[in-house]
Coordinates of C-alpha atoms and ligand atoms in Angstrom, one line a residue:
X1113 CA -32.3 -20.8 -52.9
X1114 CA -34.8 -22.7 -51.0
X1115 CA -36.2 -26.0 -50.9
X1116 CA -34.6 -29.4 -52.1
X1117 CA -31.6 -29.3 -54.1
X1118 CA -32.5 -32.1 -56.1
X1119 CA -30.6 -34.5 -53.8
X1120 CA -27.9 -32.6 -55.2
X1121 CA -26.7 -30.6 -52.3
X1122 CA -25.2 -32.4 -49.6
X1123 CA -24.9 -31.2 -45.7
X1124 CA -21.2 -28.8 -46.0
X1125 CA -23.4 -26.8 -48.9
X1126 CA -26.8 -26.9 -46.9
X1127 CA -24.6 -25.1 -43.8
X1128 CA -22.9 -22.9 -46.3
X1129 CA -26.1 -21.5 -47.5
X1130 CA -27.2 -21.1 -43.9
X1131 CA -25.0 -19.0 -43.4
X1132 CA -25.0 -17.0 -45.8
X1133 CA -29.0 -16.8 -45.8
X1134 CA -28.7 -15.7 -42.0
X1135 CA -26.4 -12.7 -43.1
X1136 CA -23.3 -14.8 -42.8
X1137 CA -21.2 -13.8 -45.8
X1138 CA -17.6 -13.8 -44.3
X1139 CA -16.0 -16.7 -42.9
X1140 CA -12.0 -16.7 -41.8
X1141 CA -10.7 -20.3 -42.3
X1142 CA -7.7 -22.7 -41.1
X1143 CA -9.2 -25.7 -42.8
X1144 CA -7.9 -29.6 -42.5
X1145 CA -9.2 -33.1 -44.1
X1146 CA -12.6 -32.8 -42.3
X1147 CA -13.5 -30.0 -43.7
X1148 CA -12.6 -30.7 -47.1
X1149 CA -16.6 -30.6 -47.9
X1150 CA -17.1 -27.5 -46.4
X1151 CA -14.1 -25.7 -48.6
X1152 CA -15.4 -27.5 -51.5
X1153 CA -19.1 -26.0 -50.9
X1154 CA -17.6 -22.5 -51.1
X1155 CA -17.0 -22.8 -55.0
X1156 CA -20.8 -24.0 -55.4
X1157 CA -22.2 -21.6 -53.5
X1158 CA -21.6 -17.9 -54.5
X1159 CA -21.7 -15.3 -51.7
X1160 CA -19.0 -16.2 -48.8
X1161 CA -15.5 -14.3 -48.5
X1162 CA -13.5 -16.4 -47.4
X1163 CA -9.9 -15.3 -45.4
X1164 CA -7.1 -17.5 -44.9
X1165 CA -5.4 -17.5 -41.8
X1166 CA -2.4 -19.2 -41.1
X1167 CA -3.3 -19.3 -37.2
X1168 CA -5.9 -19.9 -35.5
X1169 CA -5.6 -17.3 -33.4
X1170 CA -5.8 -15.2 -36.1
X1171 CA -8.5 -16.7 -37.9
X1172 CA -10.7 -15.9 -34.4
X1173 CA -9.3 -12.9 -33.3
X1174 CA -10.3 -11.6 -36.9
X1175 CA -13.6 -12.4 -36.6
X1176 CA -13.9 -10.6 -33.5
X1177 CA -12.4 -7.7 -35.5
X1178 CA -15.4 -8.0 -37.8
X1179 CA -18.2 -8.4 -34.9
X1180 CA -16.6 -5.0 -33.5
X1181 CA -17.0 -3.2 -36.4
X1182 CA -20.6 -4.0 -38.1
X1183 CA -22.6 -5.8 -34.7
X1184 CA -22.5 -8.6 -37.6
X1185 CA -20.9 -12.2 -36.7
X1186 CA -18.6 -13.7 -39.1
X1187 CA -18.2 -17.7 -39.4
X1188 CA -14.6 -19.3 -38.6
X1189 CA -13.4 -22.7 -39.9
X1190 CA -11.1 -24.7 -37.5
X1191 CA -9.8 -28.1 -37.8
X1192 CA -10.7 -30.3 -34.9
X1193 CA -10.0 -30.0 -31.5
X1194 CA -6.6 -28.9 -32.1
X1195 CA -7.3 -26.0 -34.3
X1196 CA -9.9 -24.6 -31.8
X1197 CA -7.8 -24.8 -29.4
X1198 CA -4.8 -22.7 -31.0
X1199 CA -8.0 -20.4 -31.7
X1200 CA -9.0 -20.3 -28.0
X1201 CA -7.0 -17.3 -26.8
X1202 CA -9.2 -15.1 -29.2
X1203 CA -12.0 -16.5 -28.8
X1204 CA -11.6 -15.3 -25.1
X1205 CA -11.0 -12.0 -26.0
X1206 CA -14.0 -11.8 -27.9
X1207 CA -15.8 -13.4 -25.6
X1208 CA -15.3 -10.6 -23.1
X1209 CA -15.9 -8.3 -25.8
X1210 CA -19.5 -9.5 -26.6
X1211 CA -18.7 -10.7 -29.8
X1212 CA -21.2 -12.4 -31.9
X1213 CA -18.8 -15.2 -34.2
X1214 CA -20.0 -18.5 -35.5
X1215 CA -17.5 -21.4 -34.9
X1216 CA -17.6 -24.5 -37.7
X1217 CA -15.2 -26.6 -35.8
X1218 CA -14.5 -30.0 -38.4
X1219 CA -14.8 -33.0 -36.4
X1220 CA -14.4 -37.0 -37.7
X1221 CA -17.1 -39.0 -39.5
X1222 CA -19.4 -39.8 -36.3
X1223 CA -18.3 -43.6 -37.0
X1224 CA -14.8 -43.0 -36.9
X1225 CA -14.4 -41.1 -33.5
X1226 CA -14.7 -44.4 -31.3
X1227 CA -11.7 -45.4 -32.8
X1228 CA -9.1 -42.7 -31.6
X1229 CA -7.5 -41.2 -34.3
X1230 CA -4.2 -39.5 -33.8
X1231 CA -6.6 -36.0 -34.2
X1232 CA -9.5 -36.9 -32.2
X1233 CA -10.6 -35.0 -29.0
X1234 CA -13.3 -33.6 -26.8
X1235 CA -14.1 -31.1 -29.6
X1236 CA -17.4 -30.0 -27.2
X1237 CA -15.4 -29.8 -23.4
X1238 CA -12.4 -27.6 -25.9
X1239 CA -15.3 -25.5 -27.1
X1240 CA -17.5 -24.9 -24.0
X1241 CA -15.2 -22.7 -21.6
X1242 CA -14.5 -20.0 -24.4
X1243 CA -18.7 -20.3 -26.0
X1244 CA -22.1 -19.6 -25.2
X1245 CA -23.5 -22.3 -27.3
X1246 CA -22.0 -25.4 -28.5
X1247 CA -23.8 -28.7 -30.4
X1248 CA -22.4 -31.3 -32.3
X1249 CA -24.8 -32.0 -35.4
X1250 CA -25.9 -35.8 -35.6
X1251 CA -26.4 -35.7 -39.5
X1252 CA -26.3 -34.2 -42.7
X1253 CA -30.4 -33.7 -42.9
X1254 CA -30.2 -31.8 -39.7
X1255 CA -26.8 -29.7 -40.3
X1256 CA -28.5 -26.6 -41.7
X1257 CA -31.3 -26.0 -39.0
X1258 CA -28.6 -26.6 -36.5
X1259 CA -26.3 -23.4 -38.7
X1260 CA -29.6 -21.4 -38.3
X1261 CA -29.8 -22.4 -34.1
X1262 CA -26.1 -21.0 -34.3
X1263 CA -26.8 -18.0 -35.9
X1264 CA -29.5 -17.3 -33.9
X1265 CA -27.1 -18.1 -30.9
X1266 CA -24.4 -15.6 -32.2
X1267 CA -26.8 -12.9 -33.0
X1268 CA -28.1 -12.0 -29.9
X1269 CA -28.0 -8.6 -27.8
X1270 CA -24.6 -8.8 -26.5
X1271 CA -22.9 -10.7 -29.3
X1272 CA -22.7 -14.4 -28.1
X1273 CA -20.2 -17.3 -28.7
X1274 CA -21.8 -20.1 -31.2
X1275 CA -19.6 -23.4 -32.3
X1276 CA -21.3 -25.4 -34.1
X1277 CA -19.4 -29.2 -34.6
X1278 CA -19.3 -30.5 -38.1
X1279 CA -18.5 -34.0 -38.1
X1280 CA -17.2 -35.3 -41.6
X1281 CA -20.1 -37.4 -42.5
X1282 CA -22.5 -34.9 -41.9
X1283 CA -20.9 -32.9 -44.6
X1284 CA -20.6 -35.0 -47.2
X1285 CA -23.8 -37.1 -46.3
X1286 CA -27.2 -35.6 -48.3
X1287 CA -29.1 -32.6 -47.4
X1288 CA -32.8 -31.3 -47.9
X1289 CA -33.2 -27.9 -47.6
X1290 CA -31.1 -25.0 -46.1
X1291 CA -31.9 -23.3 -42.7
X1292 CA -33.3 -20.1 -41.7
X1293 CA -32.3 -18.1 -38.7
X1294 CA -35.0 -16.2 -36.4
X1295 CA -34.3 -12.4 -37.2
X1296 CA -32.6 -10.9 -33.6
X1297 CA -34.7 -10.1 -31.2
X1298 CA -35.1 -6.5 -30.3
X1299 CA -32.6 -5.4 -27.4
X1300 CA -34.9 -5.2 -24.0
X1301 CA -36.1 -1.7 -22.7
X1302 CA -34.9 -0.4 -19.6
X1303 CA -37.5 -0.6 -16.7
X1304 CA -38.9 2.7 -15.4
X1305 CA -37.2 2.0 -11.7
X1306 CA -33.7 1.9 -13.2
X1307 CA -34.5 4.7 -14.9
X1308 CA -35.7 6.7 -11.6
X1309 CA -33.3 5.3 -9.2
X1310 CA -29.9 6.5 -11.9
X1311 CA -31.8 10.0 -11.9
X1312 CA -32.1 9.8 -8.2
X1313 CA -29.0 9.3 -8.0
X1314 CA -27.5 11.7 -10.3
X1315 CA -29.8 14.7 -8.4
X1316 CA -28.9 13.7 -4.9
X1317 CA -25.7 16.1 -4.3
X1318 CA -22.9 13.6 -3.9
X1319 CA -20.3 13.7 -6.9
X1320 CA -21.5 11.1 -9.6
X1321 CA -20.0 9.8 -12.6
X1322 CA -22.2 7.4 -15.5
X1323 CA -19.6 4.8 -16.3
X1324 CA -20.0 3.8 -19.9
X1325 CA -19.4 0.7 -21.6
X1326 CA -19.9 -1.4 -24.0
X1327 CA -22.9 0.0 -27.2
X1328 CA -23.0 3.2 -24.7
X1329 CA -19.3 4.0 -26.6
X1330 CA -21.1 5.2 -29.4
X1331 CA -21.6 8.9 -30.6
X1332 CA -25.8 9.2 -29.8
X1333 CA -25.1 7.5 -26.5
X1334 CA -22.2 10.0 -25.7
X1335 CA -24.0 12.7 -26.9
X1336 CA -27.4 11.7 -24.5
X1337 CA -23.9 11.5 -21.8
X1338 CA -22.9 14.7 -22.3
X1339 CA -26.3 16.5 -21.7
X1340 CA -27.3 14.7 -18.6
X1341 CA -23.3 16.0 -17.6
X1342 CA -24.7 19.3 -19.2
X1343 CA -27.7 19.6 -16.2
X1344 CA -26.5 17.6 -13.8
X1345 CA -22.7 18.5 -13.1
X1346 CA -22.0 14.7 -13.5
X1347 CA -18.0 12.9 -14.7
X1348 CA -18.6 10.7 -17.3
X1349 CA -16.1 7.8 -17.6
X1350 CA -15.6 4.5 -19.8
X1351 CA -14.2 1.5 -18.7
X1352 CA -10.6 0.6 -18.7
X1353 CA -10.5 -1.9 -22.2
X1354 CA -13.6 -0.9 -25.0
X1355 CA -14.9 -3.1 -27.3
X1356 CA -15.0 -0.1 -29.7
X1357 CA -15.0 3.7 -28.5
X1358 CA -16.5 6.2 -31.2
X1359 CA -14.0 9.4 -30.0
X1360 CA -12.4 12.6 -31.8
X1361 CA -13.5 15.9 -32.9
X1362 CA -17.2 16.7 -32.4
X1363 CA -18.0 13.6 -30.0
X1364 CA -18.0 13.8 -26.6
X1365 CA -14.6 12.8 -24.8
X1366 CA -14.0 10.4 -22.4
X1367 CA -11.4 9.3 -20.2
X1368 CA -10.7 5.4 -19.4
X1369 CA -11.1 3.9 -16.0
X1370 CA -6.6 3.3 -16.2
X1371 CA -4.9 0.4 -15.8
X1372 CA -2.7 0.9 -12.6
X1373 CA -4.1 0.2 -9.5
X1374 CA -3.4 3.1 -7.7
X1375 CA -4.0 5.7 -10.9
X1376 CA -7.4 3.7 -10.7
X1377 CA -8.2 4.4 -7.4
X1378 CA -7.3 8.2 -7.4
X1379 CA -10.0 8.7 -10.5
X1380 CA -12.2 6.3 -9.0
X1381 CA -12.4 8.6 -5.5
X1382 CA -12.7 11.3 -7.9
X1383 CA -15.6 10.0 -9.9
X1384 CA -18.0 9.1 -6.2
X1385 CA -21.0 7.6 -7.2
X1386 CA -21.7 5.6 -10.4
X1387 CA -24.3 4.9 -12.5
X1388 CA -23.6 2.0 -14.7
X1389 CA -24.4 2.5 -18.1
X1390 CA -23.5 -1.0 -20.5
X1391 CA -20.7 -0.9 -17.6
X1392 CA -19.5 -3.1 -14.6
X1393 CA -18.4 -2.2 -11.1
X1394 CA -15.0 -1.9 -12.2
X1395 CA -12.2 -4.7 -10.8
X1396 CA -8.3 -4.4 -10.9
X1397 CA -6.8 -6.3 -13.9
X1398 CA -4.8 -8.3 -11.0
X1399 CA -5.1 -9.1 -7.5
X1400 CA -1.8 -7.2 -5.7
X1401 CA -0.5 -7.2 -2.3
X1402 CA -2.5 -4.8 0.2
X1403 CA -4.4 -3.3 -3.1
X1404 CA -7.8 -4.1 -3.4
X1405 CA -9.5 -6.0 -6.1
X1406 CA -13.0 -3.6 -6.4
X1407 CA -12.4 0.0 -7.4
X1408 CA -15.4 1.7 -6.3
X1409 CA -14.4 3.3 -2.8
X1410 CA -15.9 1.9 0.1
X1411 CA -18.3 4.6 0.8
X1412 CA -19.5 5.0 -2.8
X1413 CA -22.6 3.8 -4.4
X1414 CA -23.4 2.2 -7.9
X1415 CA -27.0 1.6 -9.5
X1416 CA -27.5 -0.1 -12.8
X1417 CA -29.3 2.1 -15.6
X1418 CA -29.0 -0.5 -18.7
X1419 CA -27.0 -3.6 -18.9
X1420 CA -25.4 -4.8 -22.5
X1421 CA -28.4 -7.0 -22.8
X1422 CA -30.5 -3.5 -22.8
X1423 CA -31.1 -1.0 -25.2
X1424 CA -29.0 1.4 -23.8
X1425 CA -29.5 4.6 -26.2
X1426 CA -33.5 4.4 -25.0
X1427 CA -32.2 4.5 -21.9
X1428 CA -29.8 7.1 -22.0
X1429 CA -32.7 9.1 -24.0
X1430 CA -35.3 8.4 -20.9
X1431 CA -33.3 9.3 -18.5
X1432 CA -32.2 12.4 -20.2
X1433 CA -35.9 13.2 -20.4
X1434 CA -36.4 12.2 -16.6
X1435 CA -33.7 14.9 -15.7
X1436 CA -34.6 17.5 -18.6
X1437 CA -31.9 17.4 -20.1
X1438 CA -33.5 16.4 -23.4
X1439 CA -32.7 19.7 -24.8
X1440 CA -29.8 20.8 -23.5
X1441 CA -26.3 21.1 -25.4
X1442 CA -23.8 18.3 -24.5
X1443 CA -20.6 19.5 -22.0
X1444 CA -17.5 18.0 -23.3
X1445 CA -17.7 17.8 -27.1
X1446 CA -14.0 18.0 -28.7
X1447 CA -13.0 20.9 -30.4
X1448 CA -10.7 19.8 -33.6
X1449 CA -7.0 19.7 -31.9
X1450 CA -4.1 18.7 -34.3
X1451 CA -0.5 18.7 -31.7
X1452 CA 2.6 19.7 -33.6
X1453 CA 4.6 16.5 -35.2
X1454 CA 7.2 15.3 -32.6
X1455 CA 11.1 15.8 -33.7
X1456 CA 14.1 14.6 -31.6
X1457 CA 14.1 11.3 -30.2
X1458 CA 11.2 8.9 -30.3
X1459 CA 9.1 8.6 -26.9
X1460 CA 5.7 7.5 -25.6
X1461 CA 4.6 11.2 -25.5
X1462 CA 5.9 12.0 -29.0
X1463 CA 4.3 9.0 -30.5
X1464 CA 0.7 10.5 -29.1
X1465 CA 2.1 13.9 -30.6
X1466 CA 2.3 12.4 -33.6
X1467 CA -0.8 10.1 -33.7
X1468 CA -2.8 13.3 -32.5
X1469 CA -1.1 15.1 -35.6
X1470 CA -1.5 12.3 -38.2
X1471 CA -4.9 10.1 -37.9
X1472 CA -6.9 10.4 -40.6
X1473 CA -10.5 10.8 -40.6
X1474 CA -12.5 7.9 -40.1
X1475 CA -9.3 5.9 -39.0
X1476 CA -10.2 2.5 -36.6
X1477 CA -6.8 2.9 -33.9
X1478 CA -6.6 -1.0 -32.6
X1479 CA -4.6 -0.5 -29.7
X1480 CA -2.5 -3.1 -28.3
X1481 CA 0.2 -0.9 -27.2
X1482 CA 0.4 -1.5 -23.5
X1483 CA 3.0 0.4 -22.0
X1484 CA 4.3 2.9 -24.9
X1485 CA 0.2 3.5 -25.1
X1486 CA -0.8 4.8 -21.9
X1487 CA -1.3 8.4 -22.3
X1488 CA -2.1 8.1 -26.4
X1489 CA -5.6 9.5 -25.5
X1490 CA -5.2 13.7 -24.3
X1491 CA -3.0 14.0 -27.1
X1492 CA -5.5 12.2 -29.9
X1493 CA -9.1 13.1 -28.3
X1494 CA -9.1 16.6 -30.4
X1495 CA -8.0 14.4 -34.1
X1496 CA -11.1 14.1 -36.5
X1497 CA -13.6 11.5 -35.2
X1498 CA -12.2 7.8 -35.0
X1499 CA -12.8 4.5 -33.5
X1500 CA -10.7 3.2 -30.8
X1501 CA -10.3 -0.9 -30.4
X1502 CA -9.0 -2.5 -26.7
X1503 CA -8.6 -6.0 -25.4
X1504 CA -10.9 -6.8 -23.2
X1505 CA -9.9 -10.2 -22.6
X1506 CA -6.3 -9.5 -21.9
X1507 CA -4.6 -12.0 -24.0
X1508 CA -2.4 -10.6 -25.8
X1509 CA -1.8 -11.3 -29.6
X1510 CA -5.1 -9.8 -30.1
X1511 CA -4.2 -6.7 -32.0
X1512 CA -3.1 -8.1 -35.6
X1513 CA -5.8 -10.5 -36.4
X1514 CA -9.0 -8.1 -35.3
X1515 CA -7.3 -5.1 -37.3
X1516 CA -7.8 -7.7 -40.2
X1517 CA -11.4 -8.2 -39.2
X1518 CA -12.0 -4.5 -39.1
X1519 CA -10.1 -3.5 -42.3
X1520 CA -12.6 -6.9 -44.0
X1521 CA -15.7 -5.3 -41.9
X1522 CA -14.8 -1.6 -43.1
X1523 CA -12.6 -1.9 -46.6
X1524 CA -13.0 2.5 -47.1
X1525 CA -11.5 2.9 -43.7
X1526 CA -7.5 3.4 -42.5
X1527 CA -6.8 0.6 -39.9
X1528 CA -4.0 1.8 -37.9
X1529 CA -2.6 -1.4 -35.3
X1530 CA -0.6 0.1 -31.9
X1531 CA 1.5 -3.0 -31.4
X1532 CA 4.2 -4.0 -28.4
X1533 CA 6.7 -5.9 -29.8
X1534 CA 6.0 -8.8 -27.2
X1535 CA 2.1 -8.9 -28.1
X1536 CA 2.7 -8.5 -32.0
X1537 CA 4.5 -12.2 -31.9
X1538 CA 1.5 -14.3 -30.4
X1539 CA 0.0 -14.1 -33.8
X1540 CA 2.5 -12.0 -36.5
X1541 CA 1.0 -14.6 -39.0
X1542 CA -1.5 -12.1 -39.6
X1543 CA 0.8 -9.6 -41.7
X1544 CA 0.6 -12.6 -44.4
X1545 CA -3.3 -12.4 -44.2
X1546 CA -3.3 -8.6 -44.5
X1547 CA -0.8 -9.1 -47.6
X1548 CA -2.6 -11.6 -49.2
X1549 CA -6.4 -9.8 -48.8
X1550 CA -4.3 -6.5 -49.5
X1551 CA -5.9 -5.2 -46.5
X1552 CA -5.8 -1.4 -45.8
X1553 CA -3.9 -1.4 -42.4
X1554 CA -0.7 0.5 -41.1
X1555 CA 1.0 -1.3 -38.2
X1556 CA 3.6 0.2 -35.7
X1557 CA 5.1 -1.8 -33.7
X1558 CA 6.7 -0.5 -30.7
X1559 CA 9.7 -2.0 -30.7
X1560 CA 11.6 -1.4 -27.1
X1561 CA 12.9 -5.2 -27.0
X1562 CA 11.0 -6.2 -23.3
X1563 CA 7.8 -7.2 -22.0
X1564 CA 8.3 -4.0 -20.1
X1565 CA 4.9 -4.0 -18.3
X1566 CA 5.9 -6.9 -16.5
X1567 CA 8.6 -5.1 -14.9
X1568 CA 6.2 -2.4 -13.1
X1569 CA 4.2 -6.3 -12.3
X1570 CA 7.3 -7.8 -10.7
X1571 CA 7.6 -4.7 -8.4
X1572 CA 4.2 -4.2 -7.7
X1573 CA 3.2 -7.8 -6.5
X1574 CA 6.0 -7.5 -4.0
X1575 CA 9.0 -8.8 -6.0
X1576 CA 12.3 -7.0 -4.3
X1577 CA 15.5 -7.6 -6.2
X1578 CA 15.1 -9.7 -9.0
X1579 CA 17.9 -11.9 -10.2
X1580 CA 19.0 -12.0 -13.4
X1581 CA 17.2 -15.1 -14.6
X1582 CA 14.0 -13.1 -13.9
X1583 CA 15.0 -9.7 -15.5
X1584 CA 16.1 -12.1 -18.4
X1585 CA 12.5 -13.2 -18.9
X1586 CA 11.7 -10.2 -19.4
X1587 CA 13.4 -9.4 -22.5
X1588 CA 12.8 -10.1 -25.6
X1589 CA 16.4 -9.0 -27.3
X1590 CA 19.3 -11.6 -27.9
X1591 CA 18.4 -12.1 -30.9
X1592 CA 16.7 -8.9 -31.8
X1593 CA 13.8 -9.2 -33.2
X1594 CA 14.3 -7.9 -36.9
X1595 CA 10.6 -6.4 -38.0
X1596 CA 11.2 -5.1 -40.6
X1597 CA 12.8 -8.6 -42.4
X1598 CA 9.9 -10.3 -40.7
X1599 CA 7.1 -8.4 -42.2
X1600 CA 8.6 -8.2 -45.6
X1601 CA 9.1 -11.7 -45.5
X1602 CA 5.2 -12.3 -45.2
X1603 CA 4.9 -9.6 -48.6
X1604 CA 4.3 -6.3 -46.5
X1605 CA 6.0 -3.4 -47.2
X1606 CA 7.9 -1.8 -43.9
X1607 CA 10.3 0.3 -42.7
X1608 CA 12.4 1.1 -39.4
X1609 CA 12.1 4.7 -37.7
X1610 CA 15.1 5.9 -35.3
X1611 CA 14.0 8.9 -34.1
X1612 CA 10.7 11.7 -34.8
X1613 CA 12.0 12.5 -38.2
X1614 CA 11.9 9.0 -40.0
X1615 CA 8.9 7.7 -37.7
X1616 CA 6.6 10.7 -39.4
X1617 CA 8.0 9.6 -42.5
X1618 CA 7.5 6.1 -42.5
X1619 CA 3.5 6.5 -40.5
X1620 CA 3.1 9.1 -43.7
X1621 CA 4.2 6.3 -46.0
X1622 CA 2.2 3.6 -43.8
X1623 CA -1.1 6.0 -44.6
X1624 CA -0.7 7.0 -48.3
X1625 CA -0.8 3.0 -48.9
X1626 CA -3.7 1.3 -49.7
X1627 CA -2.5 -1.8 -48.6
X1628 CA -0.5 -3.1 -45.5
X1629 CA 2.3 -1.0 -43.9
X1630 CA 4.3 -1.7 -41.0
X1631 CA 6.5 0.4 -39.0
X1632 CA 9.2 -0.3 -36.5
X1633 CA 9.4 2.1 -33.5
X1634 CA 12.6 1.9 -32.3
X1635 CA 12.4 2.6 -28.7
Ligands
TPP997 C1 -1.7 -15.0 -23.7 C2 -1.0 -14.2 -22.8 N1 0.3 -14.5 -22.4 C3 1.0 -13.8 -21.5 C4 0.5 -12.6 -21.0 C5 1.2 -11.8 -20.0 N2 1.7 -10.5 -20.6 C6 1.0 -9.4 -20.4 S1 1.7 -8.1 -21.1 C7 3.0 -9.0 -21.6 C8 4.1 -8.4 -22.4 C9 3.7 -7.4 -23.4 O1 4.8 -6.9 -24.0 P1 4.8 -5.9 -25.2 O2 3.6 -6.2 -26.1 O3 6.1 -5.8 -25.8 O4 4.4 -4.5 -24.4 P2 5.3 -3.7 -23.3 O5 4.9 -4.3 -22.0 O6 6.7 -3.8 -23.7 O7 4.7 -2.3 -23.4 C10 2.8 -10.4 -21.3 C11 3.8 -11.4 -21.6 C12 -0.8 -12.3 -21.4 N3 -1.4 -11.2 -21.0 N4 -1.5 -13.0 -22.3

């Protein structure tokens, strides 16, 4: 597939091949008029999924899904400026996540921009806030080696942001030969002083914690965790929101830095000293009234082992070895732990019951639950081993479209989506994606008819009293939302549980499907 084409193959099919060359196989797509050549190249050119989204937000937030799952970017087609934009919010969120994703954004002929369309727009000042690289290809001859700069872009150690502008010309216009993409570089090794300086640390006396985050969320580099915990006495702790935690039965378990403030602070004082480990100093979520913004108590200490840019298992290994801990059993490991199924009346604490009682094996829990989800993790940590998904951008609308990236990314796995009712409607488009690919995912949406977090947010950033108006904006009822109508009016099969009895019933029916289920918790 290398070489000329014959003058056959014009600048859409040189990128197409790109792509798929460069291990680019899936691309989610909202396409429009300028990118007509681009959708046509896909029936020439064998090799690319491609996934229809109806939104762009879901069409990025899927391929964030997919990044989470395989370390592997996925391409997305947007129309224009407008179509990236609507995709922004996602692409934030995966931004923060270290996502790898390559962006074709569809742009005008280069000849007809100057004359304002109704769609034109700074595609390239839209782009830049929410990407790490950004270019607008000048022709069809140079379209493919600027897919394989994008590639390279997107497939770096953290996962970066690439959106590579298309303009229409360039697409239709002749092509010579397809690009290749640089093979990743190798993630950077840990320098012996960080190493000596976290096992300083960790020896000195004071409490100390290693705060993971990040590619330290995965089994080996929890396991290397629990041995230095093993000989040292240290916590170990991930951040608050996960890009993916590897967790359950067998792995070591670890708690979340929480969301409120205050909780935050207590476990923070608790944990003394960190060492960072693919982690930040962790920050409050929100600035509040006479709460500070940094979490780390004044009098504590934090040293750096690896960043995300590093490879973190070597250095989880080395240190181990500084410490001798190579050898030692890991502290903490879950033992198998199924709760009894909830009955009575359906709360946040029989949900976790439940959950705790139900996940399958190998299950990929995208959590977007917010307040119902709070304390879902004592209650699942001892189910068999399972990946757990957060935002880490905190827009929400997140949870739908990357539980269709994962379910694309991992087709023999269950995909189970915790949804708030308020977060489920930035981007409920996505059931129709789900029905359409016949994608393996059970959603439950929790269904107590507010934005309910915000009312703990009015109080705590000094709000007394609120008025009606502001309670009112609050709620989501009048009208109800009606989920189960919605869902099966995008062709997915759903039910509505009242209490323990039907909810078991209905996750049971959600997880014997191989296709998409959804769930209303009635809370
Ligand atoms: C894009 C975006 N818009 C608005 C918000 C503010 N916000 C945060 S949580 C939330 C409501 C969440 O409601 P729901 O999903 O029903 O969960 P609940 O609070 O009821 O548990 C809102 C509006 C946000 N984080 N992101």
């Amino acid at each position: 597939m290398n070489g000329k084409m014959n003058g056959k193959m014009n600048g859409a099919e040189s990128l197409v091949r790109t792509l798929i060359a460069g291990g680019v196989d899936v691309c989610f797509t909202n396409p429009g008029t300028s990118e007509m050549h681009f959708v046509a190249a896909l029936d020439r050119v064998p090799g690319m999924r491609c996934v229809l989204g109806l939104f762009e937000g879901v069409v990025t937030g899927a391929a964030d899904g997919y990044y989470r799952m395989l370390a592997r970017p996925a391409s997305t087609l947007l129309h224009l400026g407008p179509g990236l934009a609507n995709g922004l919010a996602n692409l934030h969120n995966a931004k923060k996540a270290d996502s790898g994703i390559v962006n074709i954004v569809g742009e005008h002929a280069t000849y007809h921009i100057a004359h304002d369309a109704p769609l034109t727009a700074d595609i390239e000042g839209v782009a830049a806030p929410m990407s790490h690289w950004v270019k607008t290809s000048r022709s069809s001859r140079s379209i493919a080696a600027d897919g394989a700069l994008a590639i390279e872009a997107a497939r770096q150690t953290p996962g970066r942001i690439a959106t590579l502008i298309l303009p229409a010309d360039t697409a239709w216009g002749p092509a010579d030969a397809i690009g290749r993409a640089l093979p990743p570089a190798a993630a950077a090794k840990v320098g012996e002083d960080a190493i000596m300086a976290a096992a300083a640390m960790l020896r000195g006396g004071e409490r100390s914690t290693l705060l993971m985050g990040s590619a330290a969320l995965r089994e080996p580099c929890l396991e290397w965790a629990g041995r230095i915990a093993a000989k040292t006495g240290c916590g170990i702790l991930a951040e608050g929101a996960n890009a993916r935690l590897e967790r359950g039965a067998g792995r070591v378990q670890v708690e979340r830095v929480p969301y409120v403030v205050d909780r935050a602070l207590s476990v923070m004082r608790a944990a003394g000293n960190l060492v960072l480990v693919g982690a930040r100093e962790p920050v409050a979520f929100f600035a509040y009234p006479d709460k500070p913004s940094l979490l780390l108590p004044e009098h504590a200490r934090s040293t750096k082992l690896a960043g995300i840019e590093e490879d973190i298992e070597a250095a989880l290994q080395a240190l181990a070895l500084a410490l001798g801990a190579n050898n030692v059993a890991p502290i903490g490991v879950a033992q198998l732990r199924r709760p009894a199924l909830p009955t009575g009346a359906i709360t946040p604490a029989a949900i976790a019951s439940m959950l705790g009682a139900m996940l399958p094996e190998n299950a990929i829990v995208v959590d977007e639950s917010i307040t119902t989800g709070r304390e879902f993790f004592p209650e699942t940590a001892g189910a068999p081993p399972h990946d757990w998904i957060n935002n880490r951008g905190g827009s929400i609308g997140y949870g739908m479209p990357v539980a269709i990236g994962a379910a694309i990314a991992c087709p023999d796995r269950k995909v189970i989506t915790l949804e708030g009712d308020g977060s489920a409607m930035y981007t409920l488009q996505s059931l129709w994606t789900m029905a359409r690919e016949g994608l393996n995912v059970t959603t439950l949406i929790f269904a107590n008819g507010s934005y309910n977090i915000l009312r703990g947010e009015l109080s705590d950033v000094g709000v007394r009293n609120p008025g009606p108006r502001a309670v009112d904006m609050l709620s989501i009822r009048r009208p109800d939302l009606d989920w189960v109508s919605l869902a099966r009016g995008m062709g997915v099969e759903a039910s509505r549980a009242n209490d323990c009895r039907e909810l078991v019933k209905a996750l049971g029916a959600g997880l014997r499907s191989e296709g998409p289920y959804l769930v209303e918790v009635v809370l």
